[in-house]
Amino acid sequence: MFQNAVHSANWIRNAIAAAALTCGVAHAQLTNCKDPGPPDVFKIFVDEVRATGGSTGSARVREKVQGIHKFLSENLKASSGDIASVRDCGKRFPSDSADFDNKEFDGLDNLRVVLEVWGMLDDPVKGSGSLGFALVPARPIAPPAVYVVPSANLLNSLRQGKQMSAFAPLVLGIRQYQNKNYADAVPLLCAGTQQLNSVLTGQSALGDDAFRTRQRELMKKVKEITDSAIREARRTPGSPFGLWNPTSDGTFLCPD
């Protein structure tokens, strides 16, 4: 009986240790950003761009991967202007969208991160791969707010880079709205919406059907807060939004 009790106790200790190890591995998969930046500014994290397959160590592939990373960083800097600081996060790289759980989002939110971006080059010859985006302020309105966008030409398509920069003004607008800075939120929400809508339709629509479906769901929520932001901004005496007239259904149209 004593031996059975000892065996049972050992089994329990081993099970607890294994569980602790598993939890440690799960939380260790997503390393901290190497340069998170100052605490008082909005930030965009640019993670590592990686290549898969056997040729990942070649100088040519490394050059392509670095080129994608540089292009993403520069494009996001241009699209966010001086509202957010774009940070190079070094080797930080999500192994799966599920890495962005509530705990991870809370940590990003506390750091004032509004957007996180990473990339994967699947075929260095064809240039195919995917880009991942975590839209931190969008999680409450369109969970889980993590999107992986496949592309047949990830490397050479400047068009895709410009389109994906739509996420920067969009998340900044959502954050300004959440902070009740309605007049600041409106132009950002309008700019992000117009840019993203332009890539969800037509023969050159970005991503696959699943991505576009989720984006349309996000756009419905963004439309609601854009209308709300305009109505709130119009309450301020002398606001330029006072000149914006609602449509027949009480909503508003962003200017072209």
PDB file of C-alpha atoms in Angstrom:
ATOM      1  CA  MET A   1       0.000   0.000   0.000  1.00  0.00           C
ATOM      2  CA  PHE A   2       2.848   2.334   0.928  1.00  0.00           C
ATOM      3  CA  GLN A   3       4.567   1.547  -2.389  1.00  0.00           C
ATOM      4  CA  ASN A   4       1.363   2.344  -4.254  1.00  0.00           C
ATOM      5  CA  ALA A   5       1.106   5.681  -2.443  1.00  0.00           C
ATOM      6  CA  VAL A   6       4.731   6.518  -3.291  1.00  0.00           C
ATOM      7  CA  HIS A   7       4.153   5.532  -6.920  1.00  0.00           C
ATOM      8  CA  SER A   8       1.019   7.674  -7.036  1.00  0.00           C
ATOM      9  CA  ALA A   9       2.841  10.656  -5.540  1.00  0.00           C
ATOM     10  CA  ASN A  10       5.696  10.289  -8.026  1.00  0.00           C
ATOM     11  CA  TRP A  11       3.224  10.087 -10.910  1.00  0.00           C
ATOM     12  CA  ILE A  12       1.483  13.265  -9.740  1.00  0.00           C
ATOM     13  CA  ARG A  13       4.796  15.116  -9.388  1.00  0.00           C
ATOM     14  CA  ASN A  14       5.864  14.006 -12.868  1.00  0.00           C
ATOM     15  CA  ALA A  15       2.525  15.046 -14.338  1.00  0.00           C
ATOM     16  CA  ILE A  16       2.766  18.473 -12.703  1.00  0.00           C
ATOM     17  CA  ALA A  17       6.343  18.903 -13.951  1.00  0.00           C
ATOM     18  CA  ALA A  18       5.338  17.903 -17.477  1.00  0.00           C
ATOM     19  CA  ALA A  19       2.433  20.324 -17.425  1.00  0.00           C
ATOM     20  CA  ALA A  20       4.653  23.135 -16.180  1.00  0.00           C
ATOM     21  CA  LEU A  21       7.193  22.364 -18.892  1.00  0.00           C
ATOM     22  CA  THR A  22       4.483  22.376 -21.550  1.00  0.00           C
ATOM     23  CA  CYS A  23       3.161  25.744 -20.373  1.00  0.00           C
ATOM     24  CA  GLY A  24       6.684  27.135 -20.313  1.00  0.00           C
ATOM     25  CA  VAL A  25       7.277  26.041 -23.896  1.00  0.00           C
ATOM     26  CA  ALA A  26       3.948  27.459 -25.025  1.00  0.00           C
ATOM     27  CA  HIS A  27       4.668  30.879 -23.569  1.00  0.00           C
ATOM     28  CA  ALA A  28       8.303  30.823 -24.721  1.00  0.00           C
ATOM     29  CA  GLN A  29       7.459  30.408 -28.399  1.00  0.00           C
ATOM     30  CA  LEU A  30       6.926  34.117 -28.949  1.00  0.00           C
ATOM     31  CA  THR A  31      10.019  35.945 -27.761  1.00  0.00           C
ATOM     32  CA  ASN A  32       9.955  39.576 -26.688  1.00  0.00           C
ATOM     33  CA  CYS A  33      10.626  42.309 -29.212  1.00  0.00           C
ATOM     34  CA  LYS A  34      14.312  43.227 -29.115  1.00  0.00           C
ATOM     35  CA  ASP A  35      13.547  46.961 -29.408  1.00  0.00           C
ATOM     36  CA  PRO A  36      10.045  47.744 -28.081  1.00  0.00           C
ATOM     37  CA  GLY A  37      10.676  51.474 -28.054  1.00  0.00           C
ATOM     38  CA  PRO A  38       9.612  54.188 -25.611  1.00  0.00           C
ATOM     39  CA  PRO A  39       6.544  53.492 -23.465  1.00  0.00           C
ATOM     40  CA  ASP A  40       4.607  56.651 -24.329  1.00  0.00           C
ATOM     41  CA  VAL A  41       4.174  56.292 -28.121  1.00  0.00           C
ATOM     42  CA  PHE A  42       2.102  54.062 -30.390  1.00  0.00           C
ATOM     43  CA  LYS A  43       4.158  51.313 -31.995  1.00  0.00           C
ATOM     44  CA  ILE A  44       4.141  48.903 -34.914  1.00  0.00           C
ATOM     45  CA  PHE A  45       6.174  45.731 -34.389  1.00  0.00           C
ATOM     46  CA  VAL A  46       7.869  44.263 -37.462  1.00  0.00           C
ATOM     47  CA  ASP A  47       8.930  40.701 -36.695  1.00  0.00           C
ATOM     48  CA  GLU A  48      11.287  38.451 -38.600  1.00  0.00           C
ATOM     49  CA  VAL A  49      10.585  37.385 -42.177  1.00  0.00           C
ATOM     50  CA  ARG A  50      11.552  33.726 -42.578  1.00  0.00           C
ATOM     51  CA  ALA A  51      12.049  31.326 -45.471  1.00  0.00           C
ATOM     52  CA  THR A  52      11.060  27.672 -45.440  1.00  0.00           C
ATOM     53  CA  GLY A  53      12.626  24.733 -47.262  1.00  0.00           C
ATOM     54  CA  GLY A  54      16.157  23.515 -47.737  1.00  0.00           C
ATOM     55  CA  SER A  55      17.566  26.661 -49.325  1.00  0.00           C
ATOM     56  CA  THR A  56      16.987  28.956 -46.360  1.00  0.00           C
ATOM     57  CA  GLY A  57      20.705  29.292 -45.666  1.00  0.00           C
ATOM     58  CA  SER A  58      21.755  30.535 -49.087  1.00  0.00           C
ATOM     59  CA  ALA A  59      22.939  34.098 -49.489  1.00  0.00           C
ATOM     60  CA  ARG A  60      20.392  34.718 -52.272  1.00  0.00           C
ATOM     61  CA  VAL A  61      17.453  33.676 -50.107  1.00  0.00           C
ATOM     62  CA  ARG A  62      18.730  35.710 -47.156  1.00  0.00           C
ATOM     63  CA  GLU A  63      18.922  38.736 -49.424  1.00  0.00           C
ATOM     64  CA  LYS A  64      15.327  38.232 -50.565  1.00  0.00           C
ATOM     65  CA  VAL A  65      14.085  37.811 -46.998  1.00  0.00           C
ATOM     66  CA  GLN A  66      15.913  40.932 -45.878  1.00  0.00           C
ATOM     67  CA  GLY A  67      14.445  42.808 -48.828  1.00  0.00           C
ATOM     68  CA  ILE A  68      10.906  41.862 -47.830  1.00  0.00           C
ATOM     69  CA  HIS A  69      11.561  42.906 -44.234  1.00  0.00           C
ATOM     70  CA  LYS A  70      13.021  46.252 -45.299  1.00  0.00           C
ATOM     71  CA  PHE A  71      10.133  46.941 -47.659  1.00  0.00           C
ATOM     72  CA  LEU A  72       7.533  46.169 -44.992  1.00  0.00           C
ATOM     73  CA  SER A  73       9.269  48.433 -42.484  1.00  0.00           C
ATOM     74  CA  GLU A  74       9.624  51.343 -44.879  1.00  0.00           C
ATOM     75  CA  ASN A  75       6.073  51.005 -46.144  1.00  0.00           C
ATOM     76  CA  LEU A  76       4.639  50.934 -42.631  1.00  0.00           C
ATOM     77  CA  LYS A  77       6.719  53.951 -41.652  1.00  0.00           C
ATOM     78  CA  ALA A  78       5.323  55.877 -44.616  1.00  0.00           C
ATOM     79  CA  SER A  79       1.719  54.849 -43.936  1.00  0.00           C
ATOM     80  CA  SER A  80       1.792  55.586 -40.201  1.00  0.00           C
ATOM     81  CA  GLY A  81       3.643  58.907 -40.510  1.00  0.00           C
ATOM     82  CA  ASP A  82       4.632  60.377 -37.175  1.00  0.00           C
ATOM     83  CA  ILE A  83       1.693  58.817 -35.317  1.00  0.00           C
ATOM     84  CA  ALA A  84       3.405  55.478 -34.612  1.00  0.00           C
ATOM     85  CA  SER A  85       6.973  54.261 -34.239  1.00  0.00           C
ATOM     86  CA  VAL A  86       7.906  51.236 -36.355  1.00  0.00           C
ATOM     87  CA  ARG A  87      10.140  48.878 -34.352  1.00  0.00           C
ATOM     88  CA  ASP A  88      12.430  46.091 -35.600  1.00  0.00           C
ATOM     89  CA  CYS A  89      11.699  43.127 -33.327  1.00  0.00           C
ATOM     90  CA  GLY A  90      14.644  40.983 -34.433  1.00  0.00           C
ATOM     91  CA  LYS A  91      14.022  37.229 -34.149  1.00  0.00           C
ATOM     92  CA  ARG A  92      10.491  37.534 -32.771  1.00  0.00           C
ATOM     93  CA  PHE A  93       8.281  35.307 -34.906  1.00  0.00           C
ATOM     94  CA  PRO A  94       4.903  33.660 -34.207  1.00  0.00           C
ATOM     95  CA  SER A  95       4.849  29.948 -34.972  1.00  0.00           C
ATOM     96  CA  ASP A  96       1.063  30.045 -35.187  1.00  0.00           C
ATOM     97  CA  SER A  97      -1.739  32.586 -35.047  1.00  0.00           C
ATOM     98  CA  ALA A  98      -2.759  31.025 -31.735  1.00  0.00           C
ATOM     99  CA  ASP A  99       0.393  32.512 -30.182  1.00  0.00           C
ATOM    100  CA  PHE A 100      -1.595  35.741 -30.030  1.00  0.00           C
ATOM    101  CA  ASP A 101      -3.837  34.777 -27.132  1.00  0.00           C
ATOM    102  CA  ASN A 102      -5.489  37.170 -24.691  1.00  0.00           C
ATOM    103  CA  LYS A 103      -2.352  37.343 -22.559  1.00  0.00           C
ATOM    104  CA  GLU A 104      -0.171  38.260 -25.540  1.00  0.00           C
ATOM    105  CA  PHE A 105      -2.657  40.879 -26.736  1.00  0.00           C
ATOM    106  CA  ASP A 106      -2.836  42.397 -23.265  1.00  0.00           C
ATOM    107  CA  GLY A 107       0.953  42.643 -23.204  1.00  0.00           C
ATOM    108  CA  LEU A 108       1.029  44.324 -26.609  1.00  0.00           C
ATOM    109  CA  ASP A 109      -1.732  46.695 -25.575  1.00  0.00           C
ATOM    110  CA  ASN A 110       0.185  47.675 -22.441  1.00  0.00           C
ATOM    111  CA  LEU A 111       3.189  48.488 -24.639  1.00  0.00           C
ATOM    112  CA  ARG A 112       0.899  50.632 -26.849  1.00  0.00           C
ATOM    113  CA  VAL A 113       1.483  48.357 -29.834  1.00  0.00           C
ATOM    114  CA  VAL A 114      -1.265  48.793 -32.425  1.00  0.00           C
ATOM    115  CA  LEU A 115      -0.039  46.418 -35.135  1.00  0.00           C
ATOM    116  CA  GLU A 116       2.364  43.487 -35.453  1.00  0.00           C
ATOM    117  CA  VAL A 117       3.577  42.141 -38.793  1.00  0.00           C
ATOM    118  CA  TRP A 118       5.621  39.094 -39.847  1.00  0.00           C
ATOM    119  CA  GLY A 119       6.295  37.203 -43.078  1.00  0.00           C
ATOM    120  CA  MET A 120       7.046  33.775 -44.520  1.00  0.00           C
ATOM    121  CA  LEU A 121       8.675  33.080 -47.882  1.00  0.00           C
ATOM    122  CA  ASP A 122       7.569  29.590 -48.943  1.00  0.00           C
ATOM    123  CA  ASP A 123       9.106  29.413 -52.416  1.00  0.00           C
ATOM    124  CA  PRO A 124      12.162  31.644 -52.967  1.00  0.00           C
ATOM    125  CA  VAL A 125      12.089  30.983 -56.730  1.00  0.00           C
ATOM    126  CA  LYS A 126       8.431  31.876 -57.295  1.00  0.00           C
ATOM    127  CA  GLY A 127       8.359  34.408 -54.471  1.00  0.00           C
ATOM    128  CA  SER A 128       5.213  32.925 -52.919  1.00  0.00           C
ATOM    129  CA  GLY A 129       4.549  33.123 -49.218  1.00  0.00           C
ATOM    130  CA  SER A 130       2.369  34.880 -46.676  1.00  0.00           C
ATOM    131  CA  LEU A 131       2.198  37.922 -44.443  1.00  0.00           C
ATOM    132  CA  GLY A 132       0.760  37.876 -40.943  1.00  0.00           C
ATOM    133  CA  PHE A 133      -0.916  40.760 -39.143  1.00  0.00           C
ATOM    134  CA  ALA A 134      -2.104  41.133 -35.556  1.00  0.00           C
ATOM    135  CA  LEU A 135      -4.448  44.130 -35.249  1.00  0.00           C
ATOM    136  CA  VAL A 136      -4.260  44.811 -31.527  1.00  0.00           C
ATOM    137  CA  PRO A 137      -7.032  47.454 -31.119  1.00  0.00           C
ATOM    138  CA  ALA A 138      -9.362  45.447 -33.369  1.00  0.00           C
ATOM    139  CA  ARG A 139      -9.500  42.408 -31.090  1.00  0.00           C
ATOM    140  CA  PRO A 140     -12.505  43.666 -29.057  1.00  0.00           C
ATOM    141  CA  ILE A 141     -14.557  44.360 -32.202  1.00  0.00           C
ATOM    142  CA  ALA A 142     -13.422  41.543 -34.535  1.00  0.00           C
ATOM    143  CA  PRO A 143     -11.720  38.764 -32.568  1.00  0.00           C
ATOM    144  CA  PRO A 144      -9.233  37.190 -32.909  1.00  0.00           C
ATOM    145  CA  ALA A 145      -7.957  40.075 -35.134  1.00  0.00           C
ATOM    146  CA  VAL A 146      -5.053  37.983 -36.461  1.00  0.00           C
ATOM    147  CA  TYR A 147      -4.806  37.542 -40.235  1.00  0.00           C
ATOM    148  CA  VAL A 148      -2.435  35.508 -42.408  1.00  0.00           C
ATOM    149  CA  VAL A 149      -2.563  36.600 -46.028  1.00  0.00           C
ATOM    150  CA  PRO A 150      -1.261  34.192 -48.712  1.00  0.00           C
ATOM    151  CA  SER A 151       0.409  35.649 -51.783  1.00  0.00           C
ATOM    152  CA  ALA A 152       1.644  34.073 -55.009  1.00  0.00           C
ATOM    153  CA  ASN A 153       4.186  36.876 -55.372  1.00  0.00           C
ATOM    154  CA  LEU A 154       5.201  38.036 -51.935  1.00  0.00           C
ATOM    155  CA  LEU A 155       8.651  39.219 -52.918  1.00  0.00           C
ATOM    156  CA  ASN A 156       8.214  41.376 -55.985  1.00  0.00           C
ATOM    157  CA  SER A 157       4.725  42.814 -55.662  1.00  0.00           C
ATOM    158  CA  LEU A 158       5.074  46.415 -54.552  1.00  0.00           C
ATOM    159  CA  ARG A 159       1.327  46.637 -54.908  1.00  0.00           C
ATOM    160  CA  GLN A 160       0.792  44.191 -52.071  1.00  0.00           C
ATOM    161  CA  GLY A 161       3.113  46.104 -49.794  1.00  0.00           C
ATOM    162  CA  LYS A 162       1.203  49.317 -50.341  1.00  0.00           C
ATOM    163  CA  GLN A 163      -2.128  47.580 -49.859  1.00  0.00           C
ATOM    164  CA  MET A 164      -1.105  45.982 -46.611  1.00  0.00           C
ATOM    165  CA  SER A 165      -0.043  49.339 -45.235  1.00  0.00           C
ATOM    166  CA  ALA A 166      -3.798  50.055 -45.018  1.00  0.00           C
ATOM    167  CA  PHE A 167      -3.764  48.242 -41.687  1.00  0.00           C
ATOM    168  CA  ALA A 168      -1.608  50.986 -40.139  1.00  0.00           C
ATOM    169  CA  PRO A 169      -4.072  53.909 -40.411  1.00  0.00           C
ATOM    170  CA  LEU A 170      -6.946  51.525 -39.690  1.00  0.00           C
ATOM    171  CA  VAL A 171      -5.637  50.320 -36.322  1.00  0.00           C
ATOM    172  CA  LEU A 172      -4.475  53.814 -35.379  1.00  0.00           C
ATOM    173  CA  GLY A 173      -7.964  55.089 -36.115  1.00  0.00           C
ATOM    174  CA  ILE A 174      -9.544  52.343 -34.015  1.00  0.00           C
ATOM    175  CA  ARG A 175      -7.204  53.153 -31.133  1.00  0.00           C
ATOM    176  CA  GLN A 176      -7.953  56.894 -31.359  1.00  0.00           C
ATOM    177  CA  TYR A 177     -11.662  56.098 -31.315  1.00  0.00           C
ATOM    178  CA  GLN A 178     -11.227  53.877 -28.264  1.00  0.00           C
ATOM    179  CA  ASN A 179      -9.356  56.757 -26.608  1.00  0.00           C
ATOM    180  CA  LYS A 180     -12.308  59.061 -27.481  1.00  0.00           C
ATOM    181  CA  ASN A 181     -10.152  61.212 -29.759  1.00  0.00           C
ATOM    182  CA  TYR A 182     -12.925  61.251 -32.342  1.00  0.00           C
ATOM    183  CA  ALA A 183     -11.686  64.074 -34.579  1.00  0.00           C
ATOM    184  CA  ASP A 184      -8.291  62.363 -34.863  1.00  0.00           C
ATOM    185  CA  ALA A 185      -9.891  58.969 -35.456  1.00  0.00           C
ATOM    186  CA  VAL A 186     -12.068  59.907 -38.437  1.00  0.00           C
ATOM    187  CA  PRO A 187      -9.403  60.633 -41.107  1.00  0.00           C
ATOM    188  CA  LEU A 188      -7.427  57.552 -40.084  1.00  0.00           C
ATOM    189  CA  LEU A 189     -10.474  55.286 -40.184  1.00  0.00           C
ATOM    190  CA  CYS A 190     -11.503  56.695 -43.555  1.00  0.00           C
ATOM    191  CA  ALA A 191      -8.018  56.300 -45.037  1.00  0.00           C
ATOM    192  CA  GLY A 192      -7.604  52.735 -43.775  1.00  0.00           C
ATOM    193  CA  THR A 193     -11.076  51.726 -44.917  1.00  0.00           C
ATOM    194  CA  GLN A 194     -10.652  53.119 -48.414  1.00  0.00           C
ATOM    195  CA  GLN A 195      -7.243  51.504 -48.880  1.00  0.00           C
ATOM    196  CA  LEU A 196      -8.344  48.115 -47.601  1.00  0.00           C
ATOM    197  CA  ASN A 197     -11.641  48.088 -49.498  1.00  0.00           C
ATOM    198  CA  SER A 198      -9.734  48.681 -52.724  1.00  0.00           C
ATOM    199  CA  VAL A 199      -7.856  45.398 -52.297  1.00  0.00           C
ATOM    200  CA  LEU A 200     -10.826  43.211 -51.385  1.00  0.00           C
ATOM    201  CA  THR A 201     -12.643  43.464 -54.707  1.00  0.00           C
ATOM    202  CA  GLY A 202     -11.897  42.910 -58.381  1.00  0.00           C
ATOM    203  CA  GLN A 203      -9.645  40.502 -60.220  1.00  0.00           C
ATOM    204  CA  SER A 204      -6.602  41.676 -58.278  1.00  0.00           C
ATOM    205  CA  ALA A 205      -8.210  41.167 -54.856  1.00  0.00           C
ATOM    206  CA  LEU A 206      -5.627  40.286 -52.254  1.00  0.00           C
ATOM    207  CA  GLY A 207      -5.552  37.013 -50.310  1.00  0.00           C
ATOM    208  CA  ASP A 208      -7.935  34.081 -50.525  1.00  0.00           C
ATOM    209  CA  ASP A 209     -11.697  33.846 -50.027  1.00  0.00           C
ATOM    210  CA  ALA A 210     -11.358  33.157 -46.309  1.00  0.00           C
ATOM    211  CA  PHE A 211      -9.221  36.260 -45.798  1.00  0.00           C
ATOM    212  CA  ARG A 212     -11.571  38.478 -47.784  1.00  0.00           C
ATOM    213  CA  THR A 213     -14.600  37.169 -45.876  1.00  0.00           C
ATOM    214  CA  ARG A 214     -12.980  38.006 -42.550  1.00  0.00           C
ATOM    215  CA  GLN A 215     -11.943  41.426 -43.837  1.00  0.00           C
ATOM    216  CA  ARG A 216     -15.498  42.232 -44.861  1.00  0.00           C
ATOM    217  CA  GLU A 217     -16.634  41.309 -41.347  1.00  0.00           C
ATOM    218  CA  LEU A 218     -13.974  43.631 -39.938  1.00  0.00           C
ATOM    219  CA  MET A 219     -15.049  46.404 -42.295  1.00  0.00           C
ATOM    220  CA  LYS A 220     -18.644  46.196 -41.032  1.00  0.00           C
ATOM    221  CA  LYS A 221     -17.429  46.831 -37.492  1.00  0.00           C
ATOM    222  CA  VAL A 222     -15.102  49.620 -38.630  1.00  0.00           C
ATOM    223  CA  LYS A 223     -17.982  51.258 -40.503  1.00  0.00           C
ATOM    224  CA  GLU A 224     -19.993  51.322 -37.280  1.00  0.00           C
ATOM    225  CA  ILE A 225     -17.262  53.017 -35.258  1.00  0.00           C
ATOM    226  CA  THR A 226     -16.463  55.418 -38.120  1.00  0.00           C
ATOM    227  CA  ASP A 227     -20.079  56.614 -38.153  1.00  0.00           C
ATOM    228  CA  SER A 228     -19.990  56.877 -34.367  1.00  0.00           C
ATOM    229  CA  ALA A 229     -16.707  58.837 -34.466  1.00  0.00           C
ATOM    230  CA  ILE A 230     -18.141  61.294 -37.026  1.00  0.00           C
ATOM    231  CA  ARG A 231     -21.292  61.838 -34.975  1.00  0.00           C
ATOM    232  CA  GLU A 232     -19.219  62.480 -31.848  1.00  0.00           C
ATOM    233  CA  ALA A 233     -16.799  64.797 -33.676  1.00  0.00           C
ATOM    234  CA  ARG A 234     -19.723  66.822 -35.046  1.00  0.00           C
ATOM    235  CA  ARG A 235     -20.710  67.728 -31.480  1.00  0.00           C
ATOM    236  CA  THR A 236     -17.659  69.989 -31.156  1.00  0.00           C
ATOM    237  CA  PRO A 237     -18.527  73.577 -32.125  1.00  0.00           C
ATOM    238  CA  GLY A 238     -16.780  74.600 -35.333  1.00  0.00           C
ATOM    239  CA  SER A 239     -15.821  71.043 -36.200  1.00  0.00           C
ATOM    240  CA  PRO A 240     -15.196  70.528 -39.928  1.00  0.00           C
ATOM    241  CA  PHE A 241     -17.204  67.328 -39.634  1.00  0.00           C
ATOM    242  CA  GLY A 242     -20.266  69.470 -39.072  1.00  0.00           C
ATOM    243  CA  LEU A 243     -20.273  69.980 -42.832  1.00  0.00           C
ATOM    244  CA  TRP A 244     -20.572  66.239 -43.447  1.00  0.00           C
ATOM    245  CA  ASN A 245     -24.200  65.407 -44.110  1.00  0.00           C
ATOM    246  CA  PRO A 246     -25.553  61.967 -43.228  1.00  0.00           C
ATOM    247  CA  THR A 247     -27.080  59.747 -45.891  1.00  0.00           C
ATOM    248  CA  SER A 248     -30.739  58.729 -45.883  1.00  0.00           C
ATOM    249  CA  ASP A 249     -30.035  55.901 -43.427  1.00  0.00           C
ATOM    250  CA  GLY A 250     -28.184  58.190 -40.985  1.00  0.00           C
ATOM    251  CA  THR A 251     -24.691  56.941 -41.806  1.00  0.00           C
ATOM    252  CA  PHE A 252     -21.810  58.891 -43.333  1.00  0.00           C
ATOM    253  CA  LEU A 253     -19.637  58.531 -46.393  1.00  0.00           C
ATOM    254  CA  CYS A 254     -15.928  59.267 -46.191  1.00  0.00           C
ATOM    255  CA  PRO A 255     -14.771  61.746 -48.851  1.00  0.00           C
ATOM    256  CA  ASP A 256     -12.829  60.301 -51.775  1.00  0.00           C
TER     257      ASP A 256
END
